[in-house]
Short mmCIF file of C-alpha atoms and ligand atoms in Angstrom, two decimals:
data_model
loop_
_atom_site.label_atom_id
_atom_site.label_comp_id
_atom_site.label_asym_id
_atom_site.label_seq_id
_atom_site.Cartn_x
_atom_site.Cartn_y
_atom_site.Cartn_z
CA UNK A 425 7.86 15.22 -128.56
CA UNK A 426 6.06 13.33 -126.76
CA UNK A 427 8.92 10.87 -123.61
CA UNK A 428 7.15 7.25 -122.21
CA UNK A 429 8.42 6.10 -119.27
CA UNK A 430 8.45 2.08 -118.05
CA UNK A 431 8.56 1.93 -114.82
CA UNK A 432 9.27 -2.02 -114.01
CA UNK A 433 11.14 -2.42 -117.86
CA UNK A 434 13.28 -5.00 -117.56
CA UNK A 435 10.08 -7.50 -116.64
CA UNK A 436 8.03 -10.04 -118.24
CA UNK A 437 5.74 -7.33 -119.81
CA UNK A 438 8.30 -4.96 -119.00
CA UNK A 439 10.51 -5.72 -121.81
CA UNK A 440 8.07 -6.84 -125.06
CA UNK A 441 6.29 -4.23 -123.99
CA UNK A 442 8.62 -1.50 -124.23
CA UNK A 443 9.59 -3.30 -127.83
CA UNK A 444 6.73 -2.63 -128.91
CA UNK A 445 7.35 1.22 -127.98
CA UNK A 446 10.13 1.43 -129.88
CA UNK A 447 8.27 0.36 -132.88
CA UNK A 448 5.32 2.96 -131.76
CA UNK A 449 6.12 6.01 -134.53
CA UNK A 450 4.34 8.57 -131.95
CA UNK A 451 7.32 7.49 -129.28
CA UNK A 452 9.97 10.29 -129.89
CA UNK A 453 11.66 9.19 -126.25
CA UNK A 454 11.88 6.78 -124.35
CA UNK A 455 12.69 5.41 -121.10
CA UNK A 456 12.63 2.83 -119.08
CA UNK A 457 13.89 1.46 -116.10
CA UNK A 458 13.53 -0.95 -113.27
CA UNK A 459 15.83 -2.59 -110.45
CA UNK A 460 17.47 -4.57 -112.13
CA UNK A 461 18.51 -4.36 -115.63
CA UNK A 462 16.52 -1.80 -117.12
CA UNK A 463 20.18 0.53 -119.25
CA UNK A 464 21.23 -3.77 -120.84
CA UNK A 465 17.48 -3.93 -122.30
CA UNK A 466 17.71 -0.55 -123.26
CA UNK A 467 21.26 -1.02 -124.60
CA UNK A 468 19.73 -3.68 -126.95
CA UNK A 469 16.70 -1.50 -128.42
CA UNK A 470 18.59 0.89 -128.87
CA UNK A 471 20.05 -0.95 -130.89
CA UNK A 472 16.68 -0.65 -133.56
CA UNK A 473 16.64 1.64 -136.27
CA UNK A 474 13.87 3.49 -135.24
CA UNK A 475 13.91 6.81 -134.65
CA UNK A 476 13.29 7.36 -130.94
CA UNK A 477 15.45 7.78 -128.57
CA UNK A 478 15.78 5.02 -125.49
CA UNK A 479 17.72 4.97 -122.43
CA UNK A 480 17.84 2.72 -119.58
CA UNK A 481 18.23 3.84 -115.79
CA UNK A 482 19.70 2.59 -112.86
CA UNK A 483 17.94 1.51 -109.46
CA UNK A 484 19.17 5.09 -108.48
CA UNK A 485 18.05 7.11 -111.37
CA UNK A 486 14.20 7.62 -111.00
CA UNK A 487 13.81 11.03 -111.74
CA UNK A 488 15.93 11.41 -114.65
CA UNK A 489 13.70 8.62 -115.88
CA UNK A 490 10.10 10.27 -115.08
CA UNK A 491 11.38 13.39 -116.32
CA UNK A 492 9.06 15.68 -119.03
CA UNK A 493 7.71 11.70 -119.83
CA UNK A 494 3.86 12.11 -120.85
CA UNK A 495 3.16 8.84 -120.34
CA UNK A 496 4.32 6.72 -118.10
CA UNK A 497 3.58 3.25 -117.75
CA UNK A 498 3.60 0.85 -114.54
CA UNK A 499 3.76 -3.68 -115.09
CA UNK A 500 6.33 -2.75 -112.08
CA UNK A 501 5.74 -5.74 -109.16
CA UNK A 502 6.43 -8.89 -108.16
CA UNK A 503 5.96 -12.02 -109.14
CA UNK A 504 3.74 -14.70 -106.64
CA UNK A 505 6.07 -17.11 -105.00
CA UNK A 506 5.81 -20.14 -103.31
CA UNK A 507 3.88 -19.24 -100.18
CA UNK A 508 2.89 -16.21 -100.60
CA UNK A 509 -0.68 -14.83 -100.37
CA UNK A 510 -2.43 -13.31 -102.59
CA UNK A 511 -2.65 -10.81 -99.69
CA UNK A 512 1.15 -10.89 -99.04
CA UNK A 513 1.40 -9.91 -103.47
CA UNK A 514 -1.12 -7.39 -102.78
CA UNK A 515 0.87 -5.35 -100.45
CA UNK A 516 4.32 -5.77 -101.49
CA UNK A 517 2.47 -4.44 -104.38
CA UNK A 518 0.29 -2.29 -103.45
CA UNK A 519 3.37 -0.02 -101.55
CA UNK A 520 5.72 -0.34 -105.15
CA UNK A 521 2.38 1.88 -107.50
CA UNK A 522 2.56 3.75 -103.70
CA UNK A 523 5.79 4.43 -103.86
CA UNK A 524 5.92 5.15 -107.70
CA UNK A 525 3.25 7.15 -108.64
CA UNK A 526 4.07 10.31 -105.83
CA UNK A 527 7.73 9.97 -108.00
CA UNK A 528 5.69 10.84 -111.31
CA UNK A 529 3.90 13.37 -109.30
CA UNK A 530 7.13 14.65 -108.54
CA UNK A 531 8.73 14.71 -111.52
CA UNK A 532 5.32 14.41 -114.53
CA UNK A 533 3.45 16.25 -113.01
CA UNK A 534 1.11 16.56 -115.47
CA UNK A 535 1.85 12.96 -117.44
CA UNK A 536 -0.34 10.45 -117.96
CA UNK A 537 -0.66 7.41 -115.70
CA UNK A 538 -1.13 3.36 -116.56
CA UNK A 539 -1.05 0.99 -114.05
CA UNK A 540 -0.59 -2.55 -114.94
CA UNK A 541 0.60 -4.13 -111.80
CA UNK A 542 -2.16 -6.55 -110.47
CA UNK A 543 -4.66 -6.82 -108.44
CA UNK A 544 -5.76 -3.58 -110.21
CA UNK A 545 -8.77 -3.73 -108.98
CA UNK A 546 -6.76 -2.08 -105.78
CA UNK A 547 -3.62 -0.95 -106.75
CA UNK A 548 -5.21 1.44 -109.27
CA UNK A 549 -8.27 2.74 -105.81
CA UNK A 550 -3.97 3.19 -103.97
CA UNK A 551 -3.07 5.74 -107.41
CA UNK A 552 -5.67 7.67 -106.70
CA UNK A 553 -5.78 7.47 -102.26
CA UNK A 554 -1.75 8.66 -103.13
CA UNK A 555 -2.06 11.45 -105.13
CA UNK A 556 -5.44 12.85 -103.85
CA UNK A 557 -3.62 12.23 -100.34
CA UNK A 558 -0.38 13.87 -101.82
CA UNK A 559 -3.19 17.09 -103.62
CA UNK A 560 -2.12 16.48 -107.08
CA UNK A 561 -4.66 14.19 -108.21
CA UNK A 562 -6.31 14.75 -112.00
CA UNK A 563 -8.97 11.95 -111.96
CA UNK A 564 -9.05 11.54 -116.15
CA UNK A 565 -4.45 10.96 -115.64
CA UNK A 566 -5.10 7.57 -113.75
CA UNK A 567 -5.93 4.84 -115.95
CA UNK A 568 -5.69 0.68 -115.43
CA UNK A 569 -4.90 -0.81 -118.10
CA UNK A 570 -7.93 -3.56 -118.59
CA UNK A 571 -7.33 -4.37 -122.13
CA UNK A 572 -6.10 -8.42 -121.04
CA UNK A 573 -9.75 -9.17 -120.84
CA UNK A 574 -11.20 -6.76 -124.25
CA UNK A 575 -7.61 -9.04 -126.14
CA UNK A 576 -9.10 -12.22 -123.76
CA UNK A 577 -12.54 -11.42 -124.97
CA UNK A 578 -12.19 -11.10 -128.34
CA UNK A 579 -10.29 -14.29 -129.21
CA UNK A 580 -11.87 -16.88 -126.56
CA UNK A 581 -16.04 -15.37 -128.69
CA UNK A 582 -14.42 -16.61 -132.65
CA UNK A 583 -13.23 -19.58 -130.96
CA UNK A 584 -16.50 -20.81 -128.80
CA UNK A 585 -18.24 -19.68 -132.45
CA UNK A 586 -15.87 -21.34 -135.13
CA UNK A 587 -13.25 -18.81 -136.10
CA UNK A 588 -13.96 -20.04 -139.88
CA UNK A 589 -16.94 -18.10 -139.58
CA UNK A 590 -16.12 -15.98 -137.16
CA UNK A 591 -12.59 -13.91 -136.99
CA UNK A 592 -10.37 -12.67 -134.58
CA UNK A 593 -9.98 -9.57 -136.75
CA UNK A 594 -14.04 -8.65 -137.01
CA UNK A 595 -14.71 -9.41 -132.92
CA UNK A 596 -12.77 -6.77 -132.75
CA UNK A 597 -16.09 -4.30 -133.48
CA UNK A 598 -18.49 -6.19 -131.29
CA UNK A 599 -17.50 -7.58 -128.12
CA UNK A 600 -15.65 -4.93 -124.93
CA UNK A 601 -15.32 -5.53 -121.41
CA UNK A 602 -16.18 -4.00 -118.19
CA UNK A 603 -16.38 -3.98 -114.68
CA UNK A 604 -12.75 -4.34 -112.47
CA UNK A 605 -9.77 -7.12 -113.98
CA UNK A 606 -9.77 -10.12 -111.78
CA UNK A 607 -11.52 -13.51 -111.70
CA UNK A 608 -15.55 -12.67 -111.12
CA UNK A 609 -15.52 -8.81 -110.77
CA UNK A 610 -14.32 -8.92 -115.40
CA UNK A 611 -17.31 -8.93 -117.33
CA UNK A 612 -17.58 -9.34 -121.57
CA UNK A 613 -20.08 -7.25 -123.24
CA UNK A 614 -20.85 -8.64 -126.48
CA UNK A 615 -22.27 -5.87 -128.54
CA UNK A 616 -23.49 -7.39 -131.39
CA UNK A 617 -27.35 -8.99 -130.68
CA UNK A 618 -26.81 -11.41 -133.62
CA UNK A 619 -23.60 -12.37 -131.78
CA UNK A 620 -24.97 -13.14 -128.01
CA UNK A 621 -27.79 -15.05 -129.16
CA UNK A 622 -25.95 -17.19 -130.89
CA UNK A 623 -23.45 -18.34 -127.67
CA UNK A 624 -26.53 -18.36 -125.48
CA UNK A 625 -28.63 -20.37 -128.26
CA UNK A 626 -25.74 -23.08 -128.30
CA UNK A 627 -25.50 -22.70 -124.38
CA UNK A 628 -21.62 -21.89 -125.03
CA UNK A 629 -21.84 -18.55 -122.12
CA UNK A 630 -21.24 -19.94 -119.41
CA UNK A 631 -18.10 -21.77 -120.18
CA UNK A 632 -17.21 -18.58 -122.84
CA UNK A 633 -17.03 -15.82 -119.56
CA UNK A 634 -15.54 -18.43 -117.67
CA UNK A 635 -11.95 -18.23 -120.12
CA UNK A 636 -12.45 -14.67 -120.12
CA UNK A 637 -12.07 -14.11 -116.60
CA UNK A 638 -9.92 -17.48 -115.38
CA UNK A 639 -7.61 -16.71 -118.89
CA UNK A 640 -4.79 -15.88 -116.84
CA UNK A 641 -4.67 -19.30 -115.34
CA UNK A 642 -4.48 -21.61 -118.56
CA UNK A 643 -1.19 -19.93 -119.62
CA UNK A 644 0.18 -20.27 -115.21
CA UNK A 645 -0.39 -23.84 -116.01
CA UNK A 646 0.50 -23.74 -119.23
CA UNK A 647 4.16 -22.39 -118.55
CA UNK A 648 3.82 -24.96 -115.67
CA UNK A 649 4.27 -22.49 -112.60
CA UNK A 650 7.51 -20.58 -114.50
CA UNK A 651 5.66 -17.02 -115.23
CA UNK A 652 2.12 -15.24 -116.35
CA UNK A 653 1.12 -13.69 -118.96
CA UNK A 654 3.50 -11.39 -120.63
CA UNK A 655 3.18 -11.64 -124.24
CA UNK A 656 0.00 -11.06 -125.34
CA UNK A 657 -0.37 -8.26 -122.05
CA UNK A 658 3.22 -6.80 -122.80
CA UNK A 659 0.16 -7.05 -126.55
CA UNK A 660 -2.53 -5.29 -125.05
CA UNK A 661 -0.48 -2.81 -122.42
CA UNK A 662 1.12 -1.60 -125.91
CA UNK A 663 -2.93 -1.44 -127.60
CA UNK A 664 -3.60 0.68 -124.90
CA UNK A 665 -0.37 2.75 -124.49
CA UNK A 666 -1.21 3.62 -128.32
CA UNK A 667 -4.83 4.31 -127.48
CA UNK A 668 -3.44 7.15 -125.22
CA UNK A 669 -0.34 8.23 -127.52
CA UNK A 670 -3.13 8.99 -130.95
CA UNK A 671 -5.23 11.43 -129.16
CA UNK A 672 -1.55 13.62 -127.90
CA UNK A 673 -0.81 13.46 -131.77
CA UNK A 674 -4.64 14.13 -132.87
CA UNK A 675 -5.52 11.60 -134.81
CA UNK A 676 -7.94 8.96 -134.51
CA UNK A 677 -7.95 5.56 -132.90
CA UNK A 678 -7.81 2.29 -135.38
CA UNK A 679 -10.24 0.36 -132.79
CA UNK A 680 -13.25 1.13 -131.45
CA UNK A 681 -12.13 3.19 -127.61
CA UNK A 682 -10.79 0.85 -125.49
CA UNK A 683 -12.14 0.68 -121.78
CA UNK A 684 -10.30 1.29 -119.01
CA UNK A 685 -10.52 0.84 -114.68
CA UNK A 686 -11.24 4.26 -113.48
CA UNK A 687 -12.35 6.68 -111.18
CA UNK A 688 -16.14 7.50 -111.85
CA UNK A 689 -16.30 10.50 -109.49
CA UNK A 690 -13.96 12.55 -111.19
CA UNK A 691 -15.09 11.73 -114.30
CA UNK A 692 -17.96 13.25 -117.11
CA UNK A 693 -20.65 10.26 -116.90
CA UNK A 694 -18.36 8.98 -113.85
CA UNK A 695 -21.57 9.83 -111.21
CA UNK A 696 -24.08 9.29 -114.10
CA UNK A 697 -23.14 5.08 -113.98
CA UNK A 698 -22.33 4.68 -111.07
CA UNK A 699 -26.07 5.65 -110.37
CA UNK A 700 -27.67 3.79 -113.16
CA UNK A 701 -25.35 0.93 -111.02
CA UNK A 702 -26.60 1.23 -108.41
CA UNK A 703 -22.93 1.24 -106.46
CA UNK A 704 -21.02 2.47 -104.33
CA UNK A 705 -17.61 0.82 -106.08
CA UNK A 706 -15.90 4.23 -106.94
CA UNK A 707 -13.90 2.67 -110.35
CA UNK A 708 -14.63 0.72 -113.03
CA UNK A 709 -13.31 -0.05 -116.03
CA UNK A 710 -15.50 0.39 -119.59
CA UNK A 711 -15.21 2.35 -122.36
CA UNK A 712 -13.68 5.75 -122.48
CA UNK A 713 -13.62 8.90 -124.91
CA UNK A 714 -9.78 10.45 -124.57
CA UNK A 715 -8.88 14.45 -125.31
CA UNK A 716 -5.03 14.72 -125.85
CA UNK A 717 -4.66 11.50 -123.64
CA UNK A 718 -6.45 12.52 -121.54
CA UNK A 719 -10.61 10.67 -120.20
CA UNK A 720 -12.56 12.80 -120.92
CA UNK A 721 -15.45 10.47 -121.18
CA UNK A 722 -16.94 7.65 -119.81
CA UNK A 723 -18.70 5.22 -122.00
CA UNK A 724 -21.95 4.21 -120.75
CA UNK A 725 -24.94 3.63 -123.58
CA UNK A 726 -23.94 -0.13 -123.75
CA UNK A 727 -25.56 -0.62 -120.62
CA UNK A 728 -28.80 -0.11 -121.82
CA UNK A 729 -28.23 -3.11 -124.43
CA UNK A 730 -27.05 -5.80 -121.69
CA UNK A 731 -28.43 -9.16 -122.18
CA UNK A 732 -29.83 -11.70 -119.35
CA UNK A 733 -27.10 -13.07 -118.45
CA UNK A 734 -24.47 -9.99 -118.69
CA UNK A 735 -27.03 -8.89 -116.02
CA UNK A 736 -26.42 -10.94 -114.48
CA UNK A 737 -22.29 -11.36 -114.33
CA UNK A 738 -22.42 -8.00 -113.38
CA UNK A 739 -24.11 -7.56 -110.77
CA UNK A 740 -21.97 -10.36 -109.49
CA UNK A 741 -18.57 -8.02 -110.44
CA UNK A 742 -20.63 -5.52 -108.55
CA UNK A 743 -20.34 -7.81 -105.17
CA UNK A 744 -16.87 -7.68 -105.27
CA UNK A 745 -15.94 -4.87 -106.67
CA UNK A 746 -15.85 -2.68 -104.28
CA UNK A 747 -13.81 -5.50 -101.06
CA UNK A 748 -11.06 -4.99 -103.52
CA UNK A 749 -11.63 -1.45 -104.04
CA UNK A 750 -12.02 -0.72 -100.57
CA UNK A 751 -9.14 -2.57 -100.15
CA UNK A 752 -6.75 -0.08 -102.09
CA UNK A 753 -8.33 3.08 -100.79
CA UNK A 754 -7.62 1.75 -96.41
CA UNK A 755 -4.31 0.65 -98.05
CA UNK A 756 -3.07 4.41 -98.35
CA UNK A 757 -5.12 5.83 -95.67
CA UNK A 758 -3.71 3.34 -92.78
CA UNK A 759 -0.09 4.86 -94.06
CA UNK A 760 -1.45 8.58 -92.57
P1 ADP B 1811 5.36 -10.05 -114.83
O1 ADP B 1811 5.29 -10.86 -115.08
O2 ADP B 1811 4.68 -9.21 -113.59
O3 ADP B 1811 6.52 -8.67 -115.40
P2 ADP B 1811 8.41 -9.86 -113.63
O4 ADP B 1811 8.83 -9.78 -111.14
O5 ADP B 1811 8.34 -10.58 -114.47
O6 ADP B 1811 6.88 -9.89 -113.79
O7 ADP B 1811 8.64 -8.53 -113.71
C1 ADP B 1811 8.02 -7.11 -113.13
C2 ADP B 1811 9.95 -5.90 -112.83
O8 ADP B 1811 9.23 -5.15 -112.14
C3 ADP B 1811 11.44 -6.76 -112.13
O9 ADP B 1811 11.71 -6.34 -113.53
C4 ADP B 1811 10.97 -6.42 -111.16
O10 ADP B 1811 12.69 -5.49 -110.56
C5 ADP B 1811 10.79 -4.51 -111.03
N1 ADP B 1811 10.61 -3.73 -110.08
C6 ADP B 1811 10.13 -4.83 -109.27
N2 ADP B 1811 9.93 -3.64 -108.16
C7 ADP B 1811 10.03 -2.18 -108.47
C8 ADP B 1811 9.89 -0.98 -108.28
N3 ADP B 1811 10.28 -0.58 -107.03
N4 ADP B 1811 10.38 -0.22 -109.39
C9 ADP B 1811 10.80 -0.17 -110.10
N5 ADP B 1811 10.71 -1.42 -110.65
C10 ADP B 1811 10.29 -2.29 -110.10
#
């Protein structure tokens, strides 16, 4: 019996993510919560002939939605409106994440918390600092979902090298993404040296990394400002939840370990990675090892095999990442 709760389930990401979760054989109860429309979305999904039971919860039913959840996924937030700065957006989403995470700590204390709400580089520190303040922080249970960067990195590598010879599916084994989850903090790593040297020798690295780092803008532009990446994000978010679900059910993952944006000092291998990177950034995304759905170890093997251009991109990432992290930390600390 595994209960998954989606907070922000009626939104652009929340709805397709909930649909994918309704299809999962590992989910027995699917709880959908939003400030609006969650019971309607849940009623729609509840007609689908898969075994899980899908229930929707209204604004004042957060406790019931969370009660007994094993996994809580948070895509809740607000989109940026005209006249709103990135900072305004950060403050609103940080407040939403802090509230939802503290409710999760109260009503589903053993749940894994998967943060999708942007900016992840800051909202994950908000989540962790909130839990620290409550005295209930379990570092292995809080993960920022960065899988969309991995999905894009694989797709765009295939596009760059020529999809006729380098299929998208085959790229799954050869690319991962480390660092953070916005702009230049996103660092795709081509783990196959042959593919990496092709990218470099054909002078494709710069355009490739730029497309991975700013892929979100491509979607916003194509949707003519009326929306951002929701469908690809939902699929990527589902792939990550699926890895957690498989781990809870003691199944082997069907893809290479995915990265997650986590609190390094609380996880095995985290402090070691921090010192190898020579950074004071305490949060970082890298492939993680899971045990029963919790992060138990962070991988740093990728670090030994970086190409020169990847090393440079990583240095740029580290320069910016800590500023984003401190912003999240300060948000919670200033509310003392
Ligand atoms: P996205 O494209 O990122 O999914 P949307 O605005 O479409 O953005 O969806 C975000 C969803 O989050 C909306 O349905 C909104 O009602 C919901 N939401 C906002 N604040 C909260 C909150 N505090 N609790 C639950 N859901 C929330």
